[in-house]
Coordinates of C-alpha atoms in Angstrom, one line a residue:
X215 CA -63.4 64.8 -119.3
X216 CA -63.5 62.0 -121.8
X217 CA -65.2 59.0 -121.5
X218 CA -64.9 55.7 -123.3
X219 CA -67.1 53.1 -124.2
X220 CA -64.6 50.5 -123.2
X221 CA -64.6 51.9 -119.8
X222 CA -68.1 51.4 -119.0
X223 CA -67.9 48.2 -121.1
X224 CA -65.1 47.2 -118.4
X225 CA -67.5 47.7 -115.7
X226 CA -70.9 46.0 -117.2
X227 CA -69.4 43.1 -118.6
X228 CA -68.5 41.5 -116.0
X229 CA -71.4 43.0 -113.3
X230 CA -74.3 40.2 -112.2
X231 CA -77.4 40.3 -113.8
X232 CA -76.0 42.2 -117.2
X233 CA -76.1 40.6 -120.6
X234 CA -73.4 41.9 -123.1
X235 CA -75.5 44.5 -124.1
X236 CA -75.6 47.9 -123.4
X237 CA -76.1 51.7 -125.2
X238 CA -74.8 54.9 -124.4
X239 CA -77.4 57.7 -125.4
X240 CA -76.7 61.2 -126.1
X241 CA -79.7 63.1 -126.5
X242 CA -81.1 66.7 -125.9
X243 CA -82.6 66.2 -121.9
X244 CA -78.9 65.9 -121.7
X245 CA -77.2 68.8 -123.4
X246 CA -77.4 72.1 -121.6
X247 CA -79.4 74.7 -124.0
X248 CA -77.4 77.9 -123.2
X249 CA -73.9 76.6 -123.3
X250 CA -74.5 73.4 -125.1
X251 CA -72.4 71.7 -122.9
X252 CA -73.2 67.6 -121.9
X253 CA -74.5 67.2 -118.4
X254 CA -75.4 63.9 -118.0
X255 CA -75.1 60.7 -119.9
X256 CA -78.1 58.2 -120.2
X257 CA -77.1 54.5 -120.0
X258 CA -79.5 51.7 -121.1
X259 CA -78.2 48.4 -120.5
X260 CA -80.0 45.0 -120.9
X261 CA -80.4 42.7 -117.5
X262 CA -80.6 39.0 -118.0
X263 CA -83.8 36.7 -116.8
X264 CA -82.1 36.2 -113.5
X265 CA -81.3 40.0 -112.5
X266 CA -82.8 41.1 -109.1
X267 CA -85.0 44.4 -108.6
X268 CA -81.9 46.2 -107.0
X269 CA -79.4 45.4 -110.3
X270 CA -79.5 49.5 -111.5
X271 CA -78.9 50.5 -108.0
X272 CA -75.9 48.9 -107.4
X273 CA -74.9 49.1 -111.4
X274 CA -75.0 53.3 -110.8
X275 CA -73.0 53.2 -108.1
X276 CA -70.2 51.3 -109.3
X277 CA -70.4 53.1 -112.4
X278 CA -70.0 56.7 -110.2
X279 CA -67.3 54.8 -107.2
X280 CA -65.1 53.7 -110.9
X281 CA -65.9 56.6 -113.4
X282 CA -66.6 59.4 -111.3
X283 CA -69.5 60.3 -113.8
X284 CA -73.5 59.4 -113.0
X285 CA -75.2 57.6 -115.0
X286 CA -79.4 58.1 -115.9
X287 CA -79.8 54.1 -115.9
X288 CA -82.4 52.5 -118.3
X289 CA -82.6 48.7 -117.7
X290 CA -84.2 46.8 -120.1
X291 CA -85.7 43.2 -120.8
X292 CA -83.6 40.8 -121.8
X293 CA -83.7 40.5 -125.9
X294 CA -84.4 44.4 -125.7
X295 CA -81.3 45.7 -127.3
X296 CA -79.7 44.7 -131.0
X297 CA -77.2 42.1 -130.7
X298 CA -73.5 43.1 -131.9
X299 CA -72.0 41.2 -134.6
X300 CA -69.1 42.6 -135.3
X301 CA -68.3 46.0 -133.9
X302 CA -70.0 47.2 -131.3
X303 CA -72.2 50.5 -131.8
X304 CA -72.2 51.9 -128.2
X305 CA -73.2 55.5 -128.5
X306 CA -76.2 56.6 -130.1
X307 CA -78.1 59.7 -130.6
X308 CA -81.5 60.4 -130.3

């Protein structure tokens, strides 16, 4: 299956409580050690001052309902992630 930033950008930029801001991160909790295969992808997206406790739960589950993939959410503080000047880096490893 392939997944695209732009498709998860599709879905958080317009979502309540989201800045422009978000990160996909591929690291090694995610990456199965025998087969080396993905199983999960981590998410961390950046909620505005006004965002409500509840934002990441309904943010996963309109990511799973749209994408059919799920989503280990991280939501951060406003001002948390880099801002994008030009293009956008939206997958990182760590």
């Amino acid at each position: 299956m392939n997944l695209f930033p732009s498709a998860v950008e599709d879905i958080c930029a317009p979502f309540p409580g989201l800045t422009n801001e978000y990160v996909l991160v591929i690291d090694d909790s995610m990456v199965d050690r025998q087969d080396r295969l993905l199983t999960g992808i981590k998410l961390r997206v950046e909620q505005t001052s006004e965002a409500d406790a509840g934002l990441g739960e309904r943010l996963a589950h309109r990511l799973r309902e749209k994408l059919h993939v799920r989503f280990h959410l991280e939501v951060v503080a406003p001002g948390t992630l880099p801002r994008t000047v030009h293009k956008a880096k939206r997958v990182i490893h760590e």
